[in-house]
Coordinates of C-alpha atoms and ligand atoms in Angstrom, one line a residue:
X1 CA 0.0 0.0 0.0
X2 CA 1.3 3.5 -0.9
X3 CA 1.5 5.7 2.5
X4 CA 2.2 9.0 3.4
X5 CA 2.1 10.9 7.0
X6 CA -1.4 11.3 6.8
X7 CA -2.3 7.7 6.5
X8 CA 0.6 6.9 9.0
X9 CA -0.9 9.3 11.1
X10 CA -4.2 7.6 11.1
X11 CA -3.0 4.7 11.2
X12 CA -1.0 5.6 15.0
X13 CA -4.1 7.7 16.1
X14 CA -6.6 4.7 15.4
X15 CA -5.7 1.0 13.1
X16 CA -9.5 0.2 13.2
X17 CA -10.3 4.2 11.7
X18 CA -7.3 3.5 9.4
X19 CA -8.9 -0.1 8.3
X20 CA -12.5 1.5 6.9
X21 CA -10.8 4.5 5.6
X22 CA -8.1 2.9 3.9
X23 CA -8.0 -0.8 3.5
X24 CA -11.8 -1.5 3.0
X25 CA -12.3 2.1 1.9
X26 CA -16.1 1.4 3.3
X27 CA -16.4 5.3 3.8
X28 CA -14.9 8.5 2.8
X29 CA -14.3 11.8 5.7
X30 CA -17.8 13.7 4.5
X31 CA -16.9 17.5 3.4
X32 CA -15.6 19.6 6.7
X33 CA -15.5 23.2 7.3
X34 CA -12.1 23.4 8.3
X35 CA -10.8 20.7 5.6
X36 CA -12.9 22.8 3.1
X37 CA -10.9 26.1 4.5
X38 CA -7.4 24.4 4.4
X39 CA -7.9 23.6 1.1
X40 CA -8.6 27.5 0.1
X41 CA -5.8 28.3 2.1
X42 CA -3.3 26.3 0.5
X43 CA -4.5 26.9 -2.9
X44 CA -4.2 31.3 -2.0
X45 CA -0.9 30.4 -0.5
X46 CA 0.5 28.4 -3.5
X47 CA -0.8 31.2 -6.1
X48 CA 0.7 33.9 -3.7
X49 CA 4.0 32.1 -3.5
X50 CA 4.5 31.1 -7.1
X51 CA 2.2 33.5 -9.2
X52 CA 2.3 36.8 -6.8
X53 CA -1.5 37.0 -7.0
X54 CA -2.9 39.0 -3.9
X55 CA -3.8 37.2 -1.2
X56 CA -8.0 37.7 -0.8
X57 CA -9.2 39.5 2.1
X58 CA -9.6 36.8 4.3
X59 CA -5.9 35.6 3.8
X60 CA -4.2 38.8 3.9
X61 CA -3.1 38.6 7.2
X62 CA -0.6 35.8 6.1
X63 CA 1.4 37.7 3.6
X64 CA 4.6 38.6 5.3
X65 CA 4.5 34.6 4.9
X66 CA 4.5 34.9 1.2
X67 CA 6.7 37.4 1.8
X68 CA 9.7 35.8 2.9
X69 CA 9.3 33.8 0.3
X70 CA 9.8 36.4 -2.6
X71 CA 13.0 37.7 -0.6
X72 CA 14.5 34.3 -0.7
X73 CA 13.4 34.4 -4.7
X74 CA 15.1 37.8 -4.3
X75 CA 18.2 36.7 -3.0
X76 CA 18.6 33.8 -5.6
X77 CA 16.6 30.8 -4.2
X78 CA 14.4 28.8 -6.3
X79 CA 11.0 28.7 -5.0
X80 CA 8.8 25.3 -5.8
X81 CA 5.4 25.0 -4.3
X82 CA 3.0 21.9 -4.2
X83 CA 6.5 19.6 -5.3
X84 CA 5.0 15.8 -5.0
X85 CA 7.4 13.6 -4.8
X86 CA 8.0 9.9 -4.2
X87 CA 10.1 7.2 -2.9
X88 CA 10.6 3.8 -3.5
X89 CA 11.3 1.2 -1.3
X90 CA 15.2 1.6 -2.9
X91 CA 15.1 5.1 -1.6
X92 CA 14.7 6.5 -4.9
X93 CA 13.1 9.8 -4.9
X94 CA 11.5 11.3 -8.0
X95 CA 9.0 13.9 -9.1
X96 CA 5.0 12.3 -8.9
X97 CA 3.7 12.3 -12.1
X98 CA 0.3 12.1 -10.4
X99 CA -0.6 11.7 -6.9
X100 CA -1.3 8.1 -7.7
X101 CA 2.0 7.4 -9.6
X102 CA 2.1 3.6 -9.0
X103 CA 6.4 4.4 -8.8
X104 CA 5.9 5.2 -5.1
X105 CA 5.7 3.3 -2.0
X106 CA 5.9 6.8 0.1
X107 CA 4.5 10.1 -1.3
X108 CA 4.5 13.4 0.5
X109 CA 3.5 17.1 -0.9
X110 CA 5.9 20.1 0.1
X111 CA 3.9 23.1 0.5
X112 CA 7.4 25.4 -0.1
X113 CA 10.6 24.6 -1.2
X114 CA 13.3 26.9 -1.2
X115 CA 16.4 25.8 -2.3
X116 CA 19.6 27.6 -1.8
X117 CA 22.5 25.0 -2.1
X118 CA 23.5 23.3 0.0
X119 CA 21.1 24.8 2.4
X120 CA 17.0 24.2 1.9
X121 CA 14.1 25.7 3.6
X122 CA 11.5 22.8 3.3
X123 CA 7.8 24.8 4.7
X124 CA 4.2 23.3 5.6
X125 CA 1.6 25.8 6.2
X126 CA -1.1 24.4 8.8
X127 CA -4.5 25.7 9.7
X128 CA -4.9 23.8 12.9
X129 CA -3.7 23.4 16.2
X130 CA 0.1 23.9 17.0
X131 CA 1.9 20.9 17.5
X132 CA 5.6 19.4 18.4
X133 CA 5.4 16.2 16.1
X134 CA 8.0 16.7 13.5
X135 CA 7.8 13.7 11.3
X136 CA 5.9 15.0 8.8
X137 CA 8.6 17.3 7.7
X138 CA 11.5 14.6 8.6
X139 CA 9.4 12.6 6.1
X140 CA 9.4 15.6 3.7
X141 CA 13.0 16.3 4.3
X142 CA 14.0 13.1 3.4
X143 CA 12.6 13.5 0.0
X144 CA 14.3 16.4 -1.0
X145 CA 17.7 15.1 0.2
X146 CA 16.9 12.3 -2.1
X147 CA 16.1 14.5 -4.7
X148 CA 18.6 16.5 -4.4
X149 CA 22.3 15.8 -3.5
X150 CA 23.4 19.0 -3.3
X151 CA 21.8 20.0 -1.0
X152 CA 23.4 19.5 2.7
X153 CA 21.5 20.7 5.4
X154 CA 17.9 21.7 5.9
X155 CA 15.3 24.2 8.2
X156 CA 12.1 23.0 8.5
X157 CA 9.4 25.3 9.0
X158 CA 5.9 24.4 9.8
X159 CA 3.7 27.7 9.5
X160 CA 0.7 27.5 12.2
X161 CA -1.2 30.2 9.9
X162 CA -4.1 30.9 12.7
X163 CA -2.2 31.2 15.6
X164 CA 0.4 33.3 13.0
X165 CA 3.4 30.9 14.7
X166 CA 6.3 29.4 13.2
X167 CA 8.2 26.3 14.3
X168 CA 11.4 25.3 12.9
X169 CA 14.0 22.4 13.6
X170 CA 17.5 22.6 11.7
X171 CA 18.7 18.8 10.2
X172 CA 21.4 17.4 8.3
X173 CA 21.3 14.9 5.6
X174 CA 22.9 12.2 8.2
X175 CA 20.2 13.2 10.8
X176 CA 17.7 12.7 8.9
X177 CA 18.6 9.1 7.8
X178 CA 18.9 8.0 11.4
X179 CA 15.1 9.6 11.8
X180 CA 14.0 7.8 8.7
X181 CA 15.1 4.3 10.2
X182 CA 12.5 4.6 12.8
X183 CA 9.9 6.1 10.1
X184 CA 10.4 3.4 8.3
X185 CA 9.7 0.8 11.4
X186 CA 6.8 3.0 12.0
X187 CA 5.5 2.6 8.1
X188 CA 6.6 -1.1 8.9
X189 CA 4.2 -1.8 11.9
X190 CA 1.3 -0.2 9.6
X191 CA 2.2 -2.7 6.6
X192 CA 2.2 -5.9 9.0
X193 CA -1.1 -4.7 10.2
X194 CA -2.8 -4.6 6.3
X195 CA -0.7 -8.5 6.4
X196 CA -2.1 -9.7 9.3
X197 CA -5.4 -8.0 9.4
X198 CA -5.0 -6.7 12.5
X199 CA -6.7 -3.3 13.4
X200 CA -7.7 -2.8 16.8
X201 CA -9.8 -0.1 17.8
X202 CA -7.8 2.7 20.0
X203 CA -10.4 5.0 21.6
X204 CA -9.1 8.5 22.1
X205 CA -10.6 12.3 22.0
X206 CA -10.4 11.9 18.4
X207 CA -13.8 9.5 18.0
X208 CA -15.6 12.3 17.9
X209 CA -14.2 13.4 14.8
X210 CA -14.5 9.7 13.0
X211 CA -17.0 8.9 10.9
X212 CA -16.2 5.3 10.3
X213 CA -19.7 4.5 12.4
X214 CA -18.6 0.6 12.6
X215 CA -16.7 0.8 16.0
X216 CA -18.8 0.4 19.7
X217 CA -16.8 4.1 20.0
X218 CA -18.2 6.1 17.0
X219 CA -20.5 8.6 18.4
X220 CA -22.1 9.2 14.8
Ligands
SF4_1 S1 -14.7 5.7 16.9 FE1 -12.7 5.9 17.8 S2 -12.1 3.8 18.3 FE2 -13.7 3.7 16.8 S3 -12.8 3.6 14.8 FE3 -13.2 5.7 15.2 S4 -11.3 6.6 16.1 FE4 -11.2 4.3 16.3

């Protein structure tokens, strides 16, 4: 099965959720206002960043985030937004031709990319709550290491766009292949589970939010 931090992510929070969602597929997450909003926000964001059109009124407040990215442009970066890339199990990285390319095993979507050899600035914009978890951008910054050799040392930035907070964590290409060993153990665990047919349900403060409705936990 192809994965990416959001499935892995489900797959932690909840293997029975993960199961219907993604294995059986019995149900799909029904439209959501703040899903709905993310999207809007990304797509303003990634016209902003690439095209330099205005940000609407309701997104405004974020430009000194686009910002910085036209300085970097300024100063000789090269900007890529929305890059989709993939690895294989080889660790072969490569531009998505789709977000289904059948060449992947792991798949991830960079928000920003700023490259500025050998240094990168790898960013994720989120519309949620603020949160230490890193992985997502380890995950991230391990494609673009494998994409691109030259470049040595990355900052990754995760952009908390309503609480207009940045986090950032510094890592090397050899830091991040020690962190992707225990990714990949982590991807591992998930994969034994779709083997084995294992997916127990793990009740949290998230089953209000899951619309699976086949678990004794579902409130819907
Ligand atoms: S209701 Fe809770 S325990 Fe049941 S599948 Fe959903 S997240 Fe898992």
């Amino acid at each position: 099965m192809q994965w990416s931090f959001s499935r892995l992510n489900t797959y932690e929070n909840c293997p029975r959720r993960f199961f219907h969602q993604y294995v059986e597929k019995s149900y799909r997450e029904p439209p959501q206002e703040h899903l709905t909003w993310g999207t809007r926000v990304h797509t303003e964001m990634e016209e902003r960043v690439r095209d330099k059109k205005p940000l609407s009124q309701a997104t405004a407040k974020w430009e000194p985030y686009a910002k910085t990215f036209d300085d970097l442009r300024d100063n000789g970066a090269i900007i890529l937004v929305e890059q989709k890339l993939g690895i294989n199990k080889d660790g072969e990285v490569f531009v998505l031709d789709d977000i289904d390319d059948e060449r992947a095993w792991g798949r991830g979507i960079i928000d920003v990319l700023a490259a500025d050899v050998p240094k990168a600035l790898i960013a994720d914009y989120k519309t949620g709550k603020v949160k230490k978890d890193f992985t997502q951008l380890h995950i991230f910054a391990k494609l673009v290491f494998g994409l691109r050799p030259d470049i040595e040392v990355a900052k990754l930035m995760y952009i908390w766009l309503k609480f207009n907070k940045v986090t950032t964590e510094e890592v090397t290409r050899e830091q991040i292949e020690r962190k992707w060993e225990n990714i990949v153990k982590r991807v591992q665990a998930m994969e034994d589970a779709v083997e084995t047919g294992k997916f127990p349900e793990r009740p949290s403060g998230l089953c209000g939010w899951c619309y699976a409705r086949q678990c004794n936990f579902c409130p819907n």
